[in-house]
Amino acid sequence: MRRVGITFLAALAAVSVVSVSANPLPSTTQLTSSQPTGTKKCHVNPTPFVIPSLQEWDGGSGNWKLNANTRIVVDPSFANGGALDADSTFMRNPSNLKQYAASFQADISEVTGVNVEVVVSSTYGANDIFLTLGADSTDPELNNEGYLLDITRKGISIQGVTSRGAFWGTRSVLQMLILADERGYALPHGHARDFPNYSERKFMQDIARKPIPMSDLHEYATLSSFYKFNTLHHHYNDNPGMQVKSLMPDWQTKYAGFRLRTENPEYSMYASNDTSYTKQDMREFQDFIKARGLDLIPEIDTPAHSLCFTKFHPNWSIQNDTARGDWLDLGNPEVQPFLEGLWTEFIDWFDSREVSIGADEYDPTKGDLARKFINSMHDYFATNFNRSIRMWGSDVRLQGSIEINQNIHTDHWDWTYSSPVDLVKRGHKVSNLNAPDSYLVPRTLSYEDFIDSRKIYNLWEPWVFDIFDKTNTSRNLSPNEPLLTGGGLGNWNDFLSESVTRVELFDRVSRALDVFGEKLWAGAKNSDHISYDKWAPLAKKLRENIPGITLRRRPQTKGQFVMSYDFENGVTDASGNAYDAKLQNGATIVEAGEGHGRAAQLTPDSYISTPVDAISYPYAVAMWIKPSGDQQPNAVILESEDGRVLISNNTSPTVIFEQDGNQYNTQVILPPGQWSHLAFSADTQQTTVFFNMRRVATVQYYNPRWDVLANSTMLVTAPLSTIGSAKGNSMSGLVDGFVVLDRASYGGEMAFLGKRYADALP
């Protein structure tokens, strides 16, 4: 391409219609999430903004500043843990203060660029952050997870009741540092007394119907821990919604996920081929999350949601046409011994003293049979493993005369299946995951596709099971109900992998966990003082700067141009970001003619690598392409870990977008031997495809479920790691004028991007 250079980029920036907020983030010094305690002082520092909010703050004057001499100092008396640590978690062998310090060290380095040292010592200096235990465990509010935070001219001290409580104090300091980036990481002097209102603050995730790589699970754990969630709940098996057999005769062919893979041939057949986890995977994962203050509740959901078993053993399903194919027949003498053996195989994989057996949405005509099964599983776990169980609320739906054991912890999710008020009256511990408020189900029509954070911030709390009738005692619990353990967010992926990409899913979850974290820890304390409109911008800044997170897929850029290659001077990036590419495996720069000057030439084995892996919405990607007449099947235009853009596939001649192994057709056919301009752009609603500067399609997913049967637009993550493929399947032909913007773009602007070379169009 003839050199466009800075003049062209500046011109495009000038004509672009860009929506830029004129309002800066509110100053953290203008926000007060709780009133200072104690005597008022002159020039008192207001409460620092963190999520969840500090319960109490007594502001001083002056600041403490992070610097090159800062150390994390661990009290030797508690470096290997405290006497109460085991009582603050479901997990065996919880992390100790020294392990938490290592997590904090890595976080500070990523956020600030300052490499702090971790030392074990009983003394600390004015530059240091001291981690210790000894906060008053008899204080009923501090409980096992509370902490005291002092920021003074003598340094920072975080004193927990337990090691996990001290770690929550590091989350507050870390967030203060993120928001203090423009002040040189100066933190206000003051004293905080902080504690959670509820003992269970949970993120529950359906990883059965959406294959999620273990690396992603690590990032969800990091995200949850950042907001002081203390529990992950993983749902390891499930299938799409089922109809009764008479309406779904092909029920055995439906997708069924089971994510645990053992080497024992008796159970290995059930593991999903697309994604599953080994015992070693789970060991490493639990070690990772424990060092971030998290418990793991494992769930194998039976006797419903069990297609992963009944498709192998159809005789174990209820043998009539009015039953669903994923319902195990509890009257079959082979079923319960199988389930007990299944749990025996996997129970030692998990450190948690509590597991979930699911037990929801079973055949309502078999209430007492199901209740008997639930109670027997409680006894089985208590007798054989010294562990307790929990279940999804089902007692209303499963009517019967047998009382469900009151020692079973219940996750309430739907009033048609259980009543939290009645459960508490009968002595059950209850956790609030009431739908639709606490349910995130991508591309659903029944629940929340995106959580309404404003609604949750203003109206929801763990004791509220009916946000529009909060004073009704038959619909809500008391805020101080001792059997109310807490609640959280439940992510269900009802419509399987193709309905949502990994990056879309993470975006949905990350936009919800902050507000649930706020309400689970501090309740309405902050929302009584700070409006949502003031809270949200600072919450966004925190969300976009969490250390250890890569799934945002937002590359750093100095302006709206992320990358720009015109190939006149090789593969130098003209965006100003210095994202220079590399010609790999025989890719060359050639004279292209037809007004294009120089262009990149690819063969099936050659490609161009870039330093940017991918970009998530909003973005725009544009390029000129002249394919040769001979292409391999599934020839790759762009590729990264997240997916590919293909010239075509084996069944369609159109350009294909591939994400997480799922393919989505477009209406674009690239003619061989001719220059064409291809572009695609994603905003917060859809991915639009442009061909020769005209909008021709949106990327869509068709939901085939019987109760939906509708198209939904997809937000594709643009793969940028390679132009072509590093795996030997690149498109053959020429590429020119490759541009990536960090915002969405539309038809008129796409025409501007391509018009200089429009004379090359047929």
Coordinates of C-alpha atoms in Angstrom, one line a residue, residues 66-614:
L66 CA 4.4 3.3 48.0
N67 CA 8.1 3.4 46.9
A68 CA 11.0 1.3 45.9
N69 CA 11.9 0.6 49.5
T70 CA 8.4 -0.8 50.4
R71 CA 8.4 -4.4 51.7
I72 CA 5.6 -6.7 52.6
V73 CA 6.5 -7.8 56.2
V74 CA 5.0 -11.0 57.5
D75 CA 4.7 -11.5 61.3
P76 CA 6.8 -14.6 62.1
S77 CA 4.3 -15.6 64.9
F78 CA 1.7 -16.1 62.2
A79 CA 3.6 -16.7 59.0
N80 CA 2.5 -20.3 58.8
G81 CA -1.1 -19.6 59.9
G82 CA -3.2 -18.9 62.9
A83 CA -5.2 -21.0 65.3
L84 CA -8.6 -19.9 63.8
D85 CA -7.7 -20.3 60.1
A86 CA -9.3 -23.7 59.7
D87 CA -12.6 -22.3 61.1
S88 CA -12.8 -19.6 58.4
T89 CA -13.0 -21.9 55.4
F90 CA -14.6 -25.1 54.0
M91 CA -11.2 -26.2 52.7
R92 CA -8.7 -28.5 54.2
N93 CA -5.1 -27.1 54.6
P94 CA -6.0 -23.4 54.1
S95 CA -3.4 -20.9 52.9
N96 CA -1.3 -19.1 55.5
L97 CA -0.2 -15.5 55.9
K98 CA 3.1 -16.1 54.0
Q99 CA 1.2 -17.6 51.0
Y100 CA -1.2 -14.7 50.9
A101 CA 1.7 -12.3 51.0
A102 CA 3.1 -13.9 47.9
S103 CA -0.2 -13.3 46.1
F104 CA -0.2 -9.7 47.3
Q105 CA 3.4 -9.2 46.1
A106 CA 2.6 -10.3 42.5
D107 CA -0.5 -8.0 42.5
I108 CA 1.4 -4.9 43.6
S109 CA 4.1 -5.5 41.0
E110 CA 1.6 -5.8 38.2
V111 CA -0.4 -2.8 39.2
T112 CA 2.4 -0.4 40.1
G113 CA 5.5 -1.8 38.5
V114 CA 7.2 -1.7 42.0
N115 CA 8.8 -5.0 42.9
V116 CA 8.2 -5.3 46.6
E117 CA 10.1 -7.8 48.7
V118 CA 8.4 -10.2 51.1
V119 CA 10.2 -10.7 54.4
V120 CA 9.3 -12.4 57.6
S121 CA 10.0 -10.1 60.6
S122 CA 8.4 -8.8 63.7
T123 CA 9.4 -5.3 63.0
Y124 CA 8.5 -3.1 60.1
G125 CA 9.3 0.4 58.9
A126 CA 7.5 3.5 57.6
N127 CA 7.7 2.3 54.0
D128 CA 6.4 -1.2 54.7
I129 CA 3.1 -3.1 54.7
F130 CA 2.9 -5.4 57.8
L131 CA 0.7 -8.5 57.8
T132 CA -0.2 -10.0 61.1
L133 CA -3.1 -11.6 63.1
G134 CA -4.5 -10.9 66.5
A135 CA -7.6 -8.8 65.7
D136 CA -10.2 -9.4 68.4
S137 CA -11.8 -12.8 67.6
T138 CA -14.4 -12.2 70.3
D139 CA -15.8 -9.2 68.4
P140 CA -19.0 -10.7 66.9
E141 CA -18.8 -8.3 63.9
L142 CA -15.2 -9.0 63.0
N143 CA -16.0 -12.7 62.9
N144 CA -13.4 -14.9 61.2
E145 CA -12.9 -12.7 58.1
G146 CA -12.7 -9.3 59.6
Y147 CA -9.5 -7.2 59.8
L148 CA -8.1 -3.9 61.1
L149 CA -6.2 -1.6 58.7
D150 CA -4.0 1.2 59.8
I151 CA -2.3 3.6 57.4
T152 CA 0.0 6.0 59.2
R153 CA 3.4 7.7 59.0
K154 CA 4.8 4.5 60.6
G155 CA 3.7 2.3 57.7
I156 CA 0.7 0.2 56.9
S157 CA -0.5 -2.6 59.2
I158 CA -3.2 -5.2 58.3
Q159 CA -4.3 -7.2 61.3
G160 CA -6.7 -10.1 60.6
V161 CA -8.6 -12.4 62.9
T162 CA -7.5 -15.1 60.5
S163 CA -5.0 -15.2 57.6
R164 CA -7.9 -15.0 55.2
G165 CA -9.1 -11.9 57.0
A166 CA -5.7 -10.3 56.6
F167 CA -5.8 -11.1 52.9
W168 CA -9.1 -9.3 52.5
G169 CA -7.2 -6.3 53.9
T170 CA -4.7 -6.6 51.1
R171 CA -7.5 -6.4 48.6
S172 CA -8.5 -3.1 50.0
V173 CA -5.0 -1.7 49.9
L174 CA -4.6 -3.1 46.3
Q175 CA -7.7 -1.3 45.2
M176 CA -6.6 1.9 46.8
L177 CA -3.3 1.7 44.9
I178 CA -5.1 1.2 41.6
L179 CA -7.2 4.3 42.2
A180 CA -4.1 6.3 43.4
D181 CA -2.2 5.9 40.2
E182 CA -2.4 9.6 39.4
R183 CA -1.3 10.5 42.9
G184 CA 1.9 8.5 42.8
Y185 CA 0.3 5.6 44.8
A186 CA -0.2 7.8 47.9
L187 CA -2.8 6.3 50.3
P188 CA -4.6 8.4 52.9
H189 CA -3.7 8.0 56.6
G190 CA -6.5 6.5 58.6
H191 CA -7.9 3.5 60.5
A192 CA -10.4 1.0 59.1
R193 CA -12.4 -1.7 60.9
D194 CA -13.8 -4.0 58.2
F195 CA -15.8 -7.2 58.2
P196 CA -18.3 -9.1 56.0
N197 CA -22.0 -9.1 56.8
Y198 CA -22.4 -12.6 55.5
S199 CA -20.2 -15.7 55.8
E200 CA -20.8 -17.0 52.2
R201 CA -20.1 -14.7 49.3
K202 CA -20.4 -17.0 46.3
F203 CA -19.8 -17.1 42.5
M204 CA -21.5 -20.2 41.1
Q205 CA -20.7 -21.2 37.5
D206 CA -22.1 -23.7 35.1
I207 CA -18.9 -25.0 33.5
A208 CA -20.7 -28.1 32.2
R209 CA -22.6 -26.6 29.2
K210 CA -19.8 -24.1 28.3
P211 CA -16.4 -25.7 28.0
I212 CA -14.1 -23.3 30.0
P213 CA -10.3 -23.8 29.9
M214 CA -8.6 -24.2 33.3
S215 CA -6.7 -20.9 32.5
D216 CA -10.0 -19.1 32.4
L217 CA -11.1 -20.6 35.7
H218 CA -8.0 -19.2 37.3
E219 CA -9.0 -15.7 36.0
Y220 CA -12.6 -16.1 37.3
A221 CA -11.0 -17.0 40.7
T222 CA -8.8 -13.9 40.6
L223 CA -11.8 -11.7 39.7
S224 CA -13.9 -13.1 42.5
S225 CA -11.2 -12.8 45.1
F226 CA -10.6 -9.1 44.1
Y227 CA -14.1 -8.3 45.4
K228 CA -13.7 -10.5 48.6
F229 CA -15.9 -13.3 47.4
N230 CA -14.9 -16.4 49.4
T231 CA -16.6 -19.2 47.6
L232 CA -16.6 -20.7 44.1
H233 CA -19.2 -23.3 43.2
H234 CA -18.6 -25.3 40.1
H235 CA -21.4 -27.2 38.4
Y236 CA -19.5 -30.1 36.6
N237 CA -22.3 -31.9 34.7
D238 CA -25.4 -30.8 32.7
N239 CA -27.1 -30.8 29.4
P240 CA -29.4 -28.5 27.5
G241 CA -33.0 -28.2 28.6
M242 CA -34.9 -31.4 27.8
Q243 CA -38.5 -32.2 26.8
V244 CA -40.2 -35.4 27.8
K245 CA -39.2 -38.4 25.7
S246 CA -42.4 -38.4 23.6
L247 CA -41.5 -34.9 22.4
M248 CA -37.8 -35.5 22.1
P249 CA -37.2 -39.0 20.7
D250 CA -33.6 -38.1 19.9
W251 CA -32.8 -37.2 23.5
Q252 CA -29.7 -39.5 23.6
T253 CA -28.0 -37.5 20.9
K254 CA -28.1 -34.1 22.8
Y255 CA -24.9 -32.6 24.2
A256 CA -24.0 -33.6 27.7
G257 CA -21.1 -32.3 29.6
F258 CA -19.1 -33.9 32.4
R259 CA -15.9 -32.1 33.3
L260 CA -14.0 -34.6 35.5
R261 CA -11.7 -37.0 33.8
T262 CA -10.3 -40.0 35.8
E263 CA -8.0 -42.7 34.6
N264 CA -10.4 -45.3 36.2
P265 CA -12.0 -47.0 33.2
E266 CA -15.2 -47.5 35.2
Y267 CA -15.8 -43.7 35.1
S268 CA -13.5 -42.3 32.4
M269 CA -16.1 -42.8 29.7
Y270 CA -18.3 -40.0 31.0
A271 CA -15.7 -37.2 30.7
S272 CA -16.3 -34.7 27.9
N273 CA -14.0 -34.8 25.0
D274 CA -14.0 -31.0 24.4
T275 CA -12.9 -30.0 27.9
S276 CA -12.3 -31.9 31.1
Y277 CA -10.1 -31.7 34.1
T278 CA -7.8 -34.2 35.6
K279 CA -7.1 -34.8 39.3
Q280 CA -3.8 -32.9 38.9
D281 CA -5.7 -30.0 37.3
M282 CA -8.0 -29.8 40.3
R283 CA -5.1 -30.0 42.7
E284 CA -3.3 -27.1 41.1
F285 CA -6.5 -25.1 40.8
Q286 CA -7.4 -25.5 44.5
D287 CA -3.9 -24.5 45.6
F288 CA -4.2 -21.4 43.4
I289 CA -7.6 -20.3 44.7
K290 CA -6.7 -21.0 48.4
A291 CA -3.9 -18.5 48.0
R292 CA -6.6 -16.0 47.0
G293 CA -9.0 -16.7 49.9
L294 CA -11.4 -18.9 48.1
D295 CA -13.2 -22.1 48.8
L296 CA -14.5 -24.5 46.1
I297 CA -17.9 -26.2 46.3
P298 CA -17.9 -29.1 43.8
E299 CA -21.2 -30.1 42.3
I300 CA -22.3 -33.3 40.5
D301 CA -25.9 -32.7 39.8
T302 CA -28.2 -35.7 40.0
P303 CA -30.8 -37.3 39.7
A304 CA -31.9 -34.7 37.1
H305 CA -29.5 -33.0 34.6
S306 CA -27.9 -36.5 34.2
L307 CA -27.8 -37.1 30.4
C308 CA -24.0 -37.6 30.7
F309 CA -24.9 -40.8 32.4
T310 CA -28.2 -41.9 30.9
K311 CA -27.0 -41.6 27.3
F312 CA -24.5 -44.4 28.2
H313 CA -27.1 -46.3 30.3
P314 CA -30.6 -45.5 28.8
N315 CA -32.1 -48.2 31.0
W316 CA -31.1 -46.0 34.0
S317 CA -33.5 -43.3 32.8
I318 CA -37.1 -43.3 33.8
Q319 CA -38.8 -45.7 31.5
N320 CA -41.8 -43.9 30.2
D321 CA -42.5 -41.3 27.5
T322 CA -43.7 -38.7 30.0
A323 CA -40.3 -38.5 31.7
R324 CA -37.2 -36.6 30.5
G325 CA -34.3 -38.5 29.2
D326 CA -31.9 -36.9 31.7
W327 CA -33.8 -38.1 34.7
L328 CA -32.2 -41.0 36.5
D329 CA -34.6 -43.6 37.7
L330 CA -34.1 -43.7 41.5
G331 CA -36.3 -46.8 41.6
N332 CA -33.7 -48.7 39.6
P333 CA -31.5 -50.6 42.0
E334 CA -28.3 -49.9 40.0
V335 CA -28.6 -46.1 40.1
Q336 CA -27.8 -45.1 43.7
P337 CA -24.8 -47.5 44.0
F338 CA -23.5 -46.0 40.8
L339 CA -23.8 -42.5 42.2
E340 CA -22.2 -43.4 45.5
G341 CA -19.3 -45.1 43.6
L342 CA -19.0 -42.0 41.4
W343 CA -18.6 -39.7 44.4
T344 CA -16.2 -42.1 46.0
E345 CA -14.1 -41.9 42.9
F346 CA -13.9 -38.1 42.9
I347 CA -14.4 -37.0 46.5
D348 CA -10.7 -37.1 47.3
W349 CA -10.0 -34.7 44.4
F350 CA -11.6 -31.9 46.5
D351 CA -10.5 -30.2 49.7
S352 CA -14.0 -28.9 50.6
R353 CA -15.8 -30.2 53.6
E354 CA -19.1 -29.4 51.8
V355 CA -20.2 -30.6 48.4
S356 CA -23.4 -30.1 46.3
I357 CA -25.5 -33.0 45.0
G358 CA -27.7 -30.7 42.9
A359 CA -31.0 -32.5 43.3
D360 CA -33.1 -29.9 41.4
E361 CA -35.7 -30.1 38.6
Y362 CA -36.4 -33.8 39.1
D363 CA -39.7 -35.6 38.2
P364 CA -42.3 -34.0 40.5
T365 CA -44.3 -37.2 40.6
K366 CA -41.5 -38.9 42.6
G367 CA -41.2 -36.5 45.5
D368 CA -40.8 -39.0 48.3
L369 CA -38.4 -41.1 46.3
A370 CA -36.3 -38.0 45.6
R371 CA -36.4 -36.9 49.3
K372 CA -35.4 -40.4 50.4
F373 CA -32.4 -40.2 48.0
I374 CA -31.4 -36.8 49.2
N375 CA -31.4 -37.9 52.8
S376 CA -29.5 -41.1 52.1
M377 CA -26.8 -39.1 50.3
H378 CA -26.5 -36.8 53.3
D379 CA -25.9 -39.9 55.5
Y380 CA -23.5 -41.4 53.0
F381 CA -21.3 -38.4 52.9
A382 CA -21.4 -37.9 56.7
T383 CA -20.6 -41.6 57.4
N384 CA -18.0 -42.3 54.7
F385 CA -16.3 -38.9 54.2
N386 CA -17.2 -36.7 57.2
R387 CA -18.5 -34.1 54.8
S388 CA -21.8 -32.2 54.6
I389 CA -23.9 -31.7 51.5
R390 CA -25.9 -28.9 50.0
M391 CA -28.6 -28.9 47.3
W392 CA -30.6 -26.6 45.1
G393 CA -34.0 -25.7 46.6
S394 CA -36.5 -28.3 45.5
D395 CA -38.8 -29.1 48.4
V396 CA -41.8 -27.2 47.1
R397 CA -41.6 -28.9 43.7
L398 CA -40.8 -32.3 45.2
Q399 CA -43.9 -32.8 47.4
G400 CA -43.8 -35.6 49.8
S401 CA -44.2 -36.8 53.4
I402 CA -40.5 -37.4 54.1
E403 CA -38.8 -34.4 55.7
I404 CA -35.5 -33.4 54.0
N405 CA -32.7 -33.5 56.6
Q406 CA -32.4 -30.0 58.1
N407 CA -28.6 -30.2 58.1
I408 CA -28.6 -29.9 54.3
H409 CA -27.6 -26.4 53.2
T410 CA -30.0 -25.1 50.6
D411 CA -29.2 -22.8 47.7
H412 CA -32.6 -21.1 47.0
W413 CA -33.0 -20.2 43.4
D414 CA -36.7 -20.1 42.5
W415 CA -39.9 -19.7 44.5
T416 CA -41.7 -22.4 42.5
Y417 CA -39.1 -24.9 43.8
S418 CA -38.5 -23.7 47.4
S419 CA -39.4 -21.0 49.9
P420 CA -36.5 -19.6 51.9
V421 CA -38.8 -18.5 54.6
D422 CA -40.2 -22.0 55.1
L423 CA -36.7 -23.5 54.8
V424 CA -35.4 -21.3 57.7
K425 CA -38.4 -22.2 59.8
R426 CA -37.6 -25.9 59.3
G427 CA -33.9 -25.3 60.4
H428 CA -32.1 -25.2 57.0
K429 CA -29.2 -23.0 56.3
V430 CA -30.1 -20.9 53.2
S431 CA -28.0 -19.1 50.6
N432 CA -29.7 -16.5 48.3
L433 CA -29.2 -17.2 44.5
N434 CA -32.8 -16.2 43.8
A435 CA -33.7 -15.9 40.1
P436 CA -33.9 -13.7 38.1
D437 CA -31.9 -11.2 40.2
S438 CA -28.9 -13.4 40.9
Y439 CA -29.0 -15.4 37.6
L440 CA -26.8 -14.5 34.7
V441 CA -27.8 -16.6 31.6
P442 CA -26.3 -15.4 28.3
R443 CA -28.8 -14.8 25.5
T444 CA -31.7 -15.9 27.6
L445 CA -35.3 -14.6 27.3
S446 CA -36.2 -15.7 30.8
Y447 CA -33.4 -14.4 33.1
E448 CA -30.7 -11.8 32.9
D449 CA -28.4 -11.7 29.8
F450 CA -26.5 -8.9 31.5
I451 CA -27.0 -8.2 35.2
D452 CA -28.8 -4.9 35.9
S453 CA -26.1 -3.6 38.2
R454 CA -28.0 -0.4 39.1
K455 CA -31.0 -2.5 40.2
I456 CA -28.7 -4.8 42.3
Y457 CA -26.9 -1.8 43.8
N458 CA -30.1 0.0 44.8
L459 CA -32.4 -2.8 45.7
W460 CA -30.8 -6.2 46.3
E461 CA -29.3 -7.6 49.5
P462 CA -28.7 -11.2 50.6
W463 CA -31.8 -11.2 52.8
V464 CA -34.0 -9.8 50.0
F465 CA -35.7 -12.5 48.0
D466 CA -38.3 -10.2 46.5
I467 CA -36.7 -6.9 45.6
F468 CA -40.1 -5.3 44.8
D469 CA -41.7 -6.3 48.1
K470 CA -38.9 -6.0 50.6
T471 CA -41.1 -5.4 53.6
N472 CA -43.1 -8.6 53.1
T473 CA -41.9 -11.0 55.8
S474 CA -43.4 -14.0 53.9
R475 CA -41.2 -13.2 50.9
N476 CA -37.9 -12.1 52.6
L477 CA -35.8 -13.0 55.6
S478 CA -34.5 -10.8 58.4
P479 CA -31.1 -9.2 57.6
N480 CA -29.8 -10.8 60.8
E481 CA -31.3 -14.2 60.2
P482 CA -28.6 -16.6 61.6
L483 CA -29.5 -19.4 59.1
L484 CA -29.0 -17.0 56.2
T485 CA -25.4 -17.8 55.2
G486 CA -25.3 -15.2 52.3
G487 CA -25.7 -15.6 48.6
G488 CA -24.1 -14.6 45.3
L489 CA -24.2 -14.7 41.6
G490 CA -25.1 -17.8 39.5
N491 CA -23.9 -18.0 35.9
W492 CA -25.8 -20.6 33.9
N493 CA -25.0 -21.4 30.2
D494 CA -28.2 -23.0 29.2
F495 CA -27.7 -22.5 25.5
L496 CA -24.4 -24.3 25.3
S497 CA -21.0 -23.2 24.0
E498 CA -22.0 -21.6 20.7
S499 CA -24.4 -19.2 22.4
V500 CA -21.6 -17.1 24.0
T501 CA -17.9 -16.7 23.5
R502 CA -15.4 -17.1 26.4
V503 CA -14.6 -13.3 26.2
E504 CA -18.3 -12.4 26.1
L505 CA -19.0 -14.5 29.1
F506 CA -16.1 -13.1 31.1
D507 CA -17.3 -9.6 30.3
R508 CA -20.8 -10.4 31.6
V509 CA -19.5 -11.9 34.8
S510 CA -17.0 -9.1 35.5
R511 CA -19.7 -6.5 35.1
A512 CA -21.8 -8.2 37.8
L513 CA -19.4 -9.5 40.4
D514 CA -18.4 -6.0 41.7
V515 CA -21.9 -5.0 42.6
F516 CA -22.7 -8.4 44.2
G517 CA -19.4 -8.2 46.1
E518 CA -20.5 -4.8 47.4
K519 CA -23.8 -6.0 48.7
L520 CA -22.7 -9.4 50.1
W521 CA -20.0 -7.7 52.2
A522 CA -21.4 -4.3 53.2
G523 CA -25.1 -4.5 52.3
A524 CA -26.7 -1.2 51.7
K525 CA -24.1 0.7 53.7
N526 CA -22.4 2.3 50.6
S527 CA -25.5 2.7 48.5
D528 CA -27.0 4.7 51.3
H529 CA -24.2 7.3 50.9
I530 CA -23.0 7.1 47.3
S531 CA -25.3 7.1 44.3
Y532 CA -24.9 4.4 41.7
D533 CA -23.9 7.1 39.1
K534 CA -20.9 8.1 41.3
W535 CA -20.0 4.5 42.2
A536 CA -20.1 3.0 38.7
P537 CA -17.2 5.0 37.1
L538 CA -14.8 4.1 39.9
A539 CA -16.0 0.5 39.8
K540 CA -15.2 0.5 36.1
K541 CA -11.7 1.7 36.7
L542 CA -11.1 -1.0 39.2
R543 CA -12.6 -3.7 36.9
E544 CA -10.3 -2.6 34.1
N545 CA -7.1 -2.8 36.2
I546 CA -7.4 -6.1 38.1
P547 CA -4.0 -7.8 38.1
G548 CA -3.9 -11.3 36.6
I549 CA -6.7 -10.7 34.1
T550 CA -6.1 -11.2 30.4
L551 CA -9.7 -12.1 29.2
R552 CA -10.6 -8.5 28.8
R553 CA -8.6 -8.6 25.5
R554 CA -8.1 -4.9 25.4
P555 CA -4.6 -4.1 24.2
Q556 CA -3.0 -0.9 25.3
T557 CA -3.0 1.9 22.8
K558 CA -2.0 5.6 22.7
G559 CA -5.0 6.5 20.6
Q560 CA -7.8 5.0 18.7
F561 CA -5.5 3.2 16.3
V562 CA -4.2 0.0 17.7
M563 CA -2.3 -1.3 14.7
S564 CA -1.8 -0.1 11.2
Y565 CA 0.3 -1.9 8.5
D566 CA 0.5 -0.5 5.0
F567 CA 3.5 -2.7 4.1
E568 CA 5.4 0.1 2.3
N569 CA 8.2 -0.2 4.8
G570 CA 7.8 -3.8 5.6
V571 CA 5.6 -4.6 8.7
T572 CA 6.3 -1.5 10.7
D573 CA 3.3 -0.4 12.7
A574 CA 2.2 3.2 11.9
S575 CA -0.3 3.5 14.8
G576 CA 2.3 4.9 17.2
N577 CA 2.1 1.9 19.5
A578 CA 5.1 0.2 18.0
Y579 CA 3.2 -3.1 17.5
D580 CA 5.6 -4.0 14.7
A581 CA 4.8 -7.4 13.1
K582 CA 7.1 -10.1 11.8
L583 CA 7.2 -11.9 8.4
Q584 CA 7.2 -15.6 9.2
N585 CA 8.0 -18.8 7.4
G586 CA 8.4 -17.3 3.9
A587 CA 5.9 -14.4 4.0
T588 CA 7.2 -11.6 1.8
I589 CA 6.5 -8.0 0.8
V590 CA 5.9 -7.7 -3.0
E591 CA 4.9 -5.0 -5.5
A592 CA 1.2 -5.5 -5.8
G593 CA 0.3 -2.9 -8.5
E594 CA -3.4 -1.8 -9.1
G595 CA -2.9 1.2 -6.9
H596 CA -1.7 -0.8 -3.9
G597 CA 2.0 -0.3 -4.1
R598 CA 3.5 -2.9 -1.8
A599 CA 1.5 -5.6 -0.1
A600 CA 2.1 -8.8 2.0
Q601 CA 2.1 -12.1 0.1
L602 CA 1.1 -15.3 1.9
T603 CA 1.3 -18.9 1.0
P604 CA -0.4 -21.8 3.0
D605 CA 2.8 -22.2 5.2
S606 CA 3.6 -18.5 5.7
Y607 CA 2.1 -15.9 8.0
I608 CA 2.6 -12.6 9.7
S609 CA 2.9 -12.6 13.5
T610 CA 1.9 -9.5 15.6
P611 CA 2.5 -8.7 19.3
V612 CA -1.3 -8.3 19.9
D613 CA -3.2 -11.5 20.5
A614 CA -6.8 -10.2 20.1

